[in-house]
Short mmCIF file of C-alpha atoms in Angstrom, two decimals:
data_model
loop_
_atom_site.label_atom_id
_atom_site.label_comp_id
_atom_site.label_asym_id
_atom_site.label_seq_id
_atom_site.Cartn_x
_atom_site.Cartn_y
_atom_site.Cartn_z
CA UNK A 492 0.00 0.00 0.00
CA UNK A 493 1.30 3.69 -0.91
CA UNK A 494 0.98 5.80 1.73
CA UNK A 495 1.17 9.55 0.78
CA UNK A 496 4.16 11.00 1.92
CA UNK A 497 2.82 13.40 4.71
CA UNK A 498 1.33 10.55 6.32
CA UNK A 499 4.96 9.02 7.88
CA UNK A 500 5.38 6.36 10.53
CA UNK A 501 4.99 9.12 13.60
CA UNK A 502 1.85 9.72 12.63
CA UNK A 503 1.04 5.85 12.10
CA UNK A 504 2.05 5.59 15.94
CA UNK A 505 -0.25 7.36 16.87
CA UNK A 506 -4.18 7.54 16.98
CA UNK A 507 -6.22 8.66 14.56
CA UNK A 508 -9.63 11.04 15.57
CA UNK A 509 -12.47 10.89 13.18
CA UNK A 510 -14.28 14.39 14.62
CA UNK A 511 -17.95 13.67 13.39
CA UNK A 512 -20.65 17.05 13.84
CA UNK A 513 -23.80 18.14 12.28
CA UNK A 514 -25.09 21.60 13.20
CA UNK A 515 -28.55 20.80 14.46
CA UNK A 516 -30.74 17.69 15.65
CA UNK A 517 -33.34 18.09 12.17
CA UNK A 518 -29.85 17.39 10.21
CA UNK A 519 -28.80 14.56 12.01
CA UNK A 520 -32.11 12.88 11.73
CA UNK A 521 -32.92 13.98 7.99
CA UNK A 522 -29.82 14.83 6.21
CA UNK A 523 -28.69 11.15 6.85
CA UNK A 524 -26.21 10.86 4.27
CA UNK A 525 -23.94 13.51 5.52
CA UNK A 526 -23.52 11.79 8.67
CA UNK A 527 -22.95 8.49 7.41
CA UNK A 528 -20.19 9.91 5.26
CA UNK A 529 -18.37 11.04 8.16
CA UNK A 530 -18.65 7.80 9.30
CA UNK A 531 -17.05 6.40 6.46
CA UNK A 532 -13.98 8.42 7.34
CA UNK A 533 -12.98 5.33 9.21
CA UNK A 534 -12.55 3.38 6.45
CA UNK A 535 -9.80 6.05 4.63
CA UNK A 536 -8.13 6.01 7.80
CA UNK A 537 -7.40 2.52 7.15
CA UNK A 538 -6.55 2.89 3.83
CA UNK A 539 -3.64 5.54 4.81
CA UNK A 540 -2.15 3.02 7.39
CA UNK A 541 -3.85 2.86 10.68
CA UNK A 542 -5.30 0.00 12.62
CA UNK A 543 -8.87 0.41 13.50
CA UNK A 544 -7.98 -0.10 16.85
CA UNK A 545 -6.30 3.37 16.50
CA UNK A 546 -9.01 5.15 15.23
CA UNK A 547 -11.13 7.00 17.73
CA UNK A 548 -14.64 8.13 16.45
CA UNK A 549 -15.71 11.60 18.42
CA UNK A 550 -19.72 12.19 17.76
CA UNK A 551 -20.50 13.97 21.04
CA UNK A 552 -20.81 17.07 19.45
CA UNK A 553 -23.72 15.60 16.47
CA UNK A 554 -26.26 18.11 16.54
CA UNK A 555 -24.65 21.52 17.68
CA UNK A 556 -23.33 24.25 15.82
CA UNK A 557 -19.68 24.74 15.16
CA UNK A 558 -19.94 28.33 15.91
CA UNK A 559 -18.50 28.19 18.90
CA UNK A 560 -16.87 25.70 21.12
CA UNK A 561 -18.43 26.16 24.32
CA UNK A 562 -21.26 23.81 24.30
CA UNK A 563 -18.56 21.38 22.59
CA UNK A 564 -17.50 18.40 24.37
CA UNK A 565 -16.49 16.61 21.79
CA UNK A 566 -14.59 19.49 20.20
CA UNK A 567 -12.73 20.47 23.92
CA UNK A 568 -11.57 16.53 23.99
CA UNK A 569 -10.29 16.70 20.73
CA UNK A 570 -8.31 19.94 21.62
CA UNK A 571 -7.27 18.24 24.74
CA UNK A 572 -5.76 14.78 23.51
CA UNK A 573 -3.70 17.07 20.48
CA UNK A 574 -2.47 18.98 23.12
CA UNK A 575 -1.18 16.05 24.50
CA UNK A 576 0.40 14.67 21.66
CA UNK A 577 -1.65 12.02 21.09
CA UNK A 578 -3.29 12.36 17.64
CA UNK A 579 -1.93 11.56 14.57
CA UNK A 580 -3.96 12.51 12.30
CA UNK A 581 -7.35 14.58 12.61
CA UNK A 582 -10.23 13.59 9.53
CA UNK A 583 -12.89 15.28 9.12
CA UNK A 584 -15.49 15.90 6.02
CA UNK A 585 -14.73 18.88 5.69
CA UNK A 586 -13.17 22.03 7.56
CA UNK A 587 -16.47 23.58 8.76
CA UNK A 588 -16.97 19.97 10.47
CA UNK A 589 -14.76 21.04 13.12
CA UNK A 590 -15.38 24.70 13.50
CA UNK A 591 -17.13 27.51 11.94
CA UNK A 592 -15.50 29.44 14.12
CA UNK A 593 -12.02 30.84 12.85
CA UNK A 594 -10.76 31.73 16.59
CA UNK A 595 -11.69 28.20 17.78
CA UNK A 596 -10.06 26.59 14.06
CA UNK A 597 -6.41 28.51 14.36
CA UNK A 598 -5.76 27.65 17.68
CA UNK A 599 -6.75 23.95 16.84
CA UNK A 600 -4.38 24.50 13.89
CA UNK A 601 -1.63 25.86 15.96
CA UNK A 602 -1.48 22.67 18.25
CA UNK A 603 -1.40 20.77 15.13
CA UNK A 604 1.37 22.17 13.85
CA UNK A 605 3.02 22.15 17.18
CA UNK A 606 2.80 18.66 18.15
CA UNK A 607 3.25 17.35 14.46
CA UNK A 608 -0.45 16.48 13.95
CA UNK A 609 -2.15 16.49 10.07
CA UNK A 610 -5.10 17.35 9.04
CA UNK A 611 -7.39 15.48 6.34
CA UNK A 612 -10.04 15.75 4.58
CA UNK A 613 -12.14 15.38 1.34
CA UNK A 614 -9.26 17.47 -0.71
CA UNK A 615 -6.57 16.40 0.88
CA UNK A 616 -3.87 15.97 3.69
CA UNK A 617 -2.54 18.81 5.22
CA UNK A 618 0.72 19.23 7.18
CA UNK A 619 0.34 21.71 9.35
CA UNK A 620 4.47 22.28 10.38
CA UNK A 621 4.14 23.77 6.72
CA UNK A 622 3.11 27.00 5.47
CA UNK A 623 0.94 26.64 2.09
CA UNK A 624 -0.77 23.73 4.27
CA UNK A 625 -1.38 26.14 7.42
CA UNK A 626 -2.23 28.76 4.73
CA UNK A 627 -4.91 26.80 3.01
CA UNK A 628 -6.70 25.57 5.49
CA UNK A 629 -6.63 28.68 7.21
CA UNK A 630 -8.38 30.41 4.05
CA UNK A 631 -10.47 27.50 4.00
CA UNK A 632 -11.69 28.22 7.63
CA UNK A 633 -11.98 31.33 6.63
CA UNK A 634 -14.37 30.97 3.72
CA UNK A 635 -16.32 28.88 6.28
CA UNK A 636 -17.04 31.51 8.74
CA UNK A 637 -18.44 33.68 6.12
CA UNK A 638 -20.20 30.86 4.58
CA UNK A 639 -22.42 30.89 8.17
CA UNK A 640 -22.51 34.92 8.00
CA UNK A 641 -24.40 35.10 4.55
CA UNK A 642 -26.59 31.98 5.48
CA UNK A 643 -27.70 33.97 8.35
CA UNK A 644 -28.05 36.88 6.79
CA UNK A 645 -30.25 35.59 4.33
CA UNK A 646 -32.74 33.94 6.68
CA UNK A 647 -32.48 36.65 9.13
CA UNK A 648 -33.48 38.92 5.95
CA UNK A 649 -36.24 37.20 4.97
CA UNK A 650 -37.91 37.02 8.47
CA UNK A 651 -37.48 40.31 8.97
CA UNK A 652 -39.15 41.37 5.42
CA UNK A 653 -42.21 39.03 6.70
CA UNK A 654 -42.19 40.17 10.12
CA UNK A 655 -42.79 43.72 8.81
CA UNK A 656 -46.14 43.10 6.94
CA UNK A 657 -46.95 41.05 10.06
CA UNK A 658 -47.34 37.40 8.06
CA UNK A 659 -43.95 35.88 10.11
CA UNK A 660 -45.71 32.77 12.24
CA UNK A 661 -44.86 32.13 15.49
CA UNK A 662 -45.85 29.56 18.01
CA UNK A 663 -48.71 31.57 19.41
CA UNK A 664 -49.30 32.08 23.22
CA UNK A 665 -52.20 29.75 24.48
CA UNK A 666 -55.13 31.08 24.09
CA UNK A 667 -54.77 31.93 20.35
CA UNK A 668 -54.77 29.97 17.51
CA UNK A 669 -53.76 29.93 13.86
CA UNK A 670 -56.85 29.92 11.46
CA UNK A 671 -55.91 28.35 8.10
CA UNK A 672 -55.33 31.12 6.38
CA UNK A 673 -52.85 32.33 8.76
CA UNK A 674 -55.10 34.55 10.98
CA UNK A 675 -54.72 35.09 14.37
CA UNK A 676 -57.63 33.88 16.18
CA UNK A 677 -59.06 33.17 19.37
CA UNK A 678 -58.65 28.86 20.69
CA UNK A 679 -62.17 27.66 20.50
CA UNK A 680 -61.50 26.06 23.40
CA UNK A 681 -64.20 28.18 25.70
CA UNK A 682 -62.26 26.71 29.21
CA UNK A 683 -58.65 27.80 27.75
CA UNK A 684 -60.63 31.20 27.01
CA UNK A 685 -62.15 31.40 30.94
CA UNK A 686 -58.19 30.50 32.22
CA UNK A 687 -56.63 33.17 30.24
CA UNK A 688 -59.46 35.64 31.48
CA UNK A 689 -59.16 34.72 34.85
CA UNK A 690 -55.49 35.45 34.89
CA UNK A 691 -55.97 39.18 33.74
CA UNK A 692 -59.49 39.34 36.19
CA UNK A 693 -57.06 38.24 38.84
CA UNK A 694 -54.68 40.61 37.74
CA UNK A 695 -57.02 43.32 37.55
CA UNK A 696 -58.36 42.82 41.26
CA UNK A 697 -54.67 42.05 43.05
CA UNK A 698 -52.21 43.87 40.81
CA UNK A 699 -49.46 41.63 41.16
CA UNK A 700 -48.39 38.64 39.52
CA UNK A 701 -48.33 36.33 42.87
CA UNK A 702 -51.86 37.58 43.38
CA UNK A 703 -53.02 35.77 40.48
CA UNK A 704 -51.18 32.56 41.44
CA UNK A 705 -52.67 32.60 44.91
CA UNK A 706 -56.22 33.35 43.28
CA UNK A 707 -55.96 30.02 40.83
CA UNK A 708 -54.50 27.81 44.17
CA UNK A 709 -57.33 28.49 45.91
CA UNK A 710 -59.80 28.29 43.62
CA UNK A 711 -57.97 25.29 42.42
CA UNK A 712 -57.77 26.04 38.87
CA UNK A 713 -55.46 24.89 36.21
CA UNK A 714 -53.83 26.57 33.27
CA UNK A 715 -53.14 25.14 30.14
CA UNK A 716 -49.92 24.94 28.19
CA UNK A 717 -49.34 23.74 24.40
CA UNK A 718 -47.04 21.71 23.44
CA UNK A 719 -44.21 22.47 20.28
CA UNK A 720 -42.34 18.97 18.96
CA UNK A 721 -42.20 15.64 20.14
CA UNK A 722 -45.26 13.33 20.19
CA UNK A 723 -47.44 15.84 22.66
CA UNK A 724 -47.39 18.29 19.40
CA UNK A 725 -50.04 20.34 19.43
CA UNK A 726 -51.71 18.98 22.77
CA UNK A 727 -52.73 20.95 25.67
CA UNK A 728 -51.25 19.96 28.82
CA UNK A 729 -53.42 21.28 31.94
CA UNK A 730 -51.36 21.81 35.25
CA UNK A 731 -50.12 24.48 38.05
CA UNK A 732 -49.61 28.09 37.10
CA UNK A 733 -46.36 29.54 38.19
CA UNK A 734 -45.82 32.85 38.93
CA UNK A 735 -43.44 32.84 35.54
CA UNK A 736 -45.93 31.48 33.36
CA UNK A 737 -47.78 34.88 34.78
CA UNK A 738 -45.22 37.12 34.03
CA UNK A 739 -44.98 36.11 30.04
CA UNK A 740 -49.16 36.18 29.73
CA UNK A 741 -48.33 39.98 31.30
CA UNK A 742 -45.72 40.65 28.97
CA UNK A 743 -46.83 39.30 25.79
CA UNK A 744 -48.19 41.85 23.61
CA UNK A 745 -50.29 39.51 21.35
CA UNK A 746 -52.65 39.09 24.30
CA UNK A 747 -53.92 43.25 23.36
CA UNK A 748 -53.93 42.30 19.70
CA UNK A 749 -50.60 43.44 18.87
CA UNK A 750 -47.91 41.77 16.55
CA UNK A 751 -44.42 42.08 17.59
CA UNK A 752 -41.11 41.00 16.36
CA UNK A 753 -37.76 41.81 18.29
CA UNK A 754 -38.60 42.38 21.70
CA UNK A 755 -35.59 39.86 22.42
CA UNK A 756 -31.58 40.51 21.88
CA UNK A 757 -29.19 37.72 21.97
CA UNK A 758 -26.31 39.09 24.16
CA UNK A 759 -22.87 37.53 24.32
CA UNK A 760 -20.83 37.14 27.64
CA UNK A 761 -17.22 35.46 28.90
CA UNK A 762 -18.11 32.88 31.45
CA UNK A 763 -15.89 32.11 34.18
CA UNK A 764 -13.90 29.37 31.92
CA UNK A 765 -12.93 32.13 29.03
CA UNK A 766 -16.01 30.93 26.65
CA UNK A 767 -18.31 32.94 25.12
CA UNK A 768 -21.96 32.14 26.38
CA UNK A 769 -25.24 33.73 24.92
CA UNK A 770 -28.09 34.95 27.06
CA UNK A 771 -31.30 36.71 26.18
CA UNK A 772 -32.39 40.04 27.04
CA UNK A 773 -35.51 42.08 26.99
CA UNK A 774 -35.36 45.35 24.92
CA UNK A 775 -37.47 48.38 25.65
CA UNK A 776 -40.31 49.07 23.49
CA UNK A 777 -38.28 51.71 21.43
CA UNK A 778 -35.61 49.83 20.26
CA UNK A 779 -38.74 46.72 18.91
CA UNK A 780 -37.95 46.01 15.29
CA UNK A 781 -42.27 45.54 14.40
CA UNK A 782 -44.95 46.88 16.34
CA UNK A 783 -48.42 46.80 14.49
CA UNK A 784 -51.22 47.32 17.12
CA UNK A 785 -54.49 45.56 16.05
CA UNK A 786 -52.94 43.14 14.25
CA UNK A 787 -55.86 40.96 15.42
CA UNK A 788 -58.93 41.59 15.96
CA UNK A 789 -59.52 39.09 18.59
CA UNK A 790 -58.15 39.87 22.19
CA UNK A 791 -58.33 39.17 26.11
CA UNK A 792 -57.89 42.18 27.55
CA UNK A 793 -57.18 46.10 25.91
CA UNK A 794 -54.03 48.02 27.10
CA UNK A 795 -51.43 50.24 26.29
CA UNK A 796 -48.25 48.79 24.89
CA UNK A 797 -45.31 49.23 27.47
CA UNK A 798 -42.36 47.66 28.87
CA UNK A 799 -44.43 46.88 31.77
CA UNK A 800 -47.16 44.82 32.59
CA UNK A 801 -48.99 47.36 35.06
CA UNK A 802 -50.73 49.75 32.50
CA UNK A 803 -54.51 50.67 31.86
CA UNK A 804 -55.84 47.43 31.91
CA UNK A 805 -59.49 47.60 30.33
CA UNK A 806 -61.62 44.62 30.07
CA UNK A 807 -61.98 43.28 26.15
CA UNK A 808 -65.49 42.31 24.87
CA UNK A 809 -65.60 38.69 24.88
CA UNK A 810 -66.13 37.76 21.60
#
């Protein structure tokens, strides 16, 4: 068997890491064939020289985006064992398999090339000790990154031209419903109408958000929640109301007939172990992307739009 020349016998004494990642969940169960041709990785790894008892298959990381590293276990292992001269060789499909991110991709690179490790994919091997090879697959990286930026853009661009004309869907907040023609409508369901009522009644008479938990304990009333995915799709699920689930009936516009989009700001932190996290936070109304009042025609209770909850409630019509 010719092996190529970057592949030499220090590398063959060593394992061999097959880094296996799809971005999300809906990829790993649809887009099969990607997967299973990461898989198959194995199989060139033994064609280049290596036992299959030195190949190590790393798949933590199937169903998580390559955009960052934090949520990676898989990824941090694979960082670890290179930096402890372990690996051989590192195969992967392609580059934007193991990172999307270039930050997290050079200094993966840079361990590489520091404890003699190469890199191989569909194109290619890649030696990282030399300079065209660090060069390319830098690029390469590179071109990956800003592969995810126009992606994003893209989608981001087109929900945001719906969201404007008010036609963007969203799962709805329970006591609405989608009509088939996209409406906005009230659930037919007259006992998920009396719950969501009795939460703003409550509201109205104790002005606080723990008042209206204490009135549905006592009273012993429920409050329904739907459910998204899974096989509870679509079901309502009757159970305790927490003084949270209070809070977002308070805060959600839709409830006064309004459509908003962007009330909502990812918002990027360093975490005590160096990584960026993301959290979300809550804009003021001013800084909302859409805001179309009467969007529907159909609401609970009428009040002006604010950033909070405790504004002229007026009782809605039922209808």
């Amino acid at each position: 068997m010719l092996v190529p020349l970057k592949v030499r016998a220090e590398h063959l004494n060593r394992k061999d890491i097959v880094y296996i990642r799809q971005s999300t969940l809906a990829q790993v169960r649809f887009h099969r064939e990607s997967t299973e041709r990461q898989y198959a990785l194995q199989e060139k790894a033994q064609h280049l020289g290596w036992n299959q008892e030195q190949i190590q298959v790393i798949d933590e990381d199937l169903g998580i985006s390559g955009s960052s590293r934090s949520l990676r276990q898989g990824f941090q292992s694979l960082v670890a064992q290179v930096s402890l001269g372990q690996v051989g060789a590192i195969f992967g499909l392609e580059i934007s398999r193991l990172a999307r991110s270039s930050a997290d991709l050079l200094r993966l690179l840079e361990l590489c090339a520091l404890f003699n490790t190469v890199v191989v994919d569909e194109d290619g091997i890649y030696d990282l000790s030399d300079f065209n090879d660090m060069l390319i697959l830098g690029f390469k990286g590179t071109m990956s990154e800003a592969e995810l930026h126009f992606l994003r853009a893209r989608m981001l661009g087109g929900k945001k031209n719906k969201a404007r004309k008010g036609e963007l869907r969203f799962p709805l907040p329970v006591g609405f419903c989608h009509e088939t023609d996209g409406q906005t409508v009230m659930d037919p369901d007259e006992e998920v109408q009396t719950a969501v009522r009795n939460v703003f009644r409550a509201f109205e008479t104790s002005g606080s958000a723990y008042g209206v938990v204490q009135y549905f304990t006592q009273n012993n009333l429920r409050f329904p929640k739907r459910a998204y995915g899974g096989a509870w799709a679509g079901k309502l699920i009757w159970g305790t109301l927490t003084h949270g689930r209070v809070l977002g009936i308070l805060y959600n516009p839709v409830y006064a007939g309004a459509y908003v989009y962007g009330r909502y700001r990812d918002q990027k932190r360093v975490n005590e172990q160096g990584h960026f996290v993301q959290h979300i936070v809550r804009l003021p109304q001013e800084q909302w992307e859409v805001l179309i009042r009467d969007h529907h025609h159909y609401s609970y209770y009428l009040y002006a739009i604010s950033d909070s909850y405790i504004v002229n409630y007026k009782p809605c019509v039922p209808c």
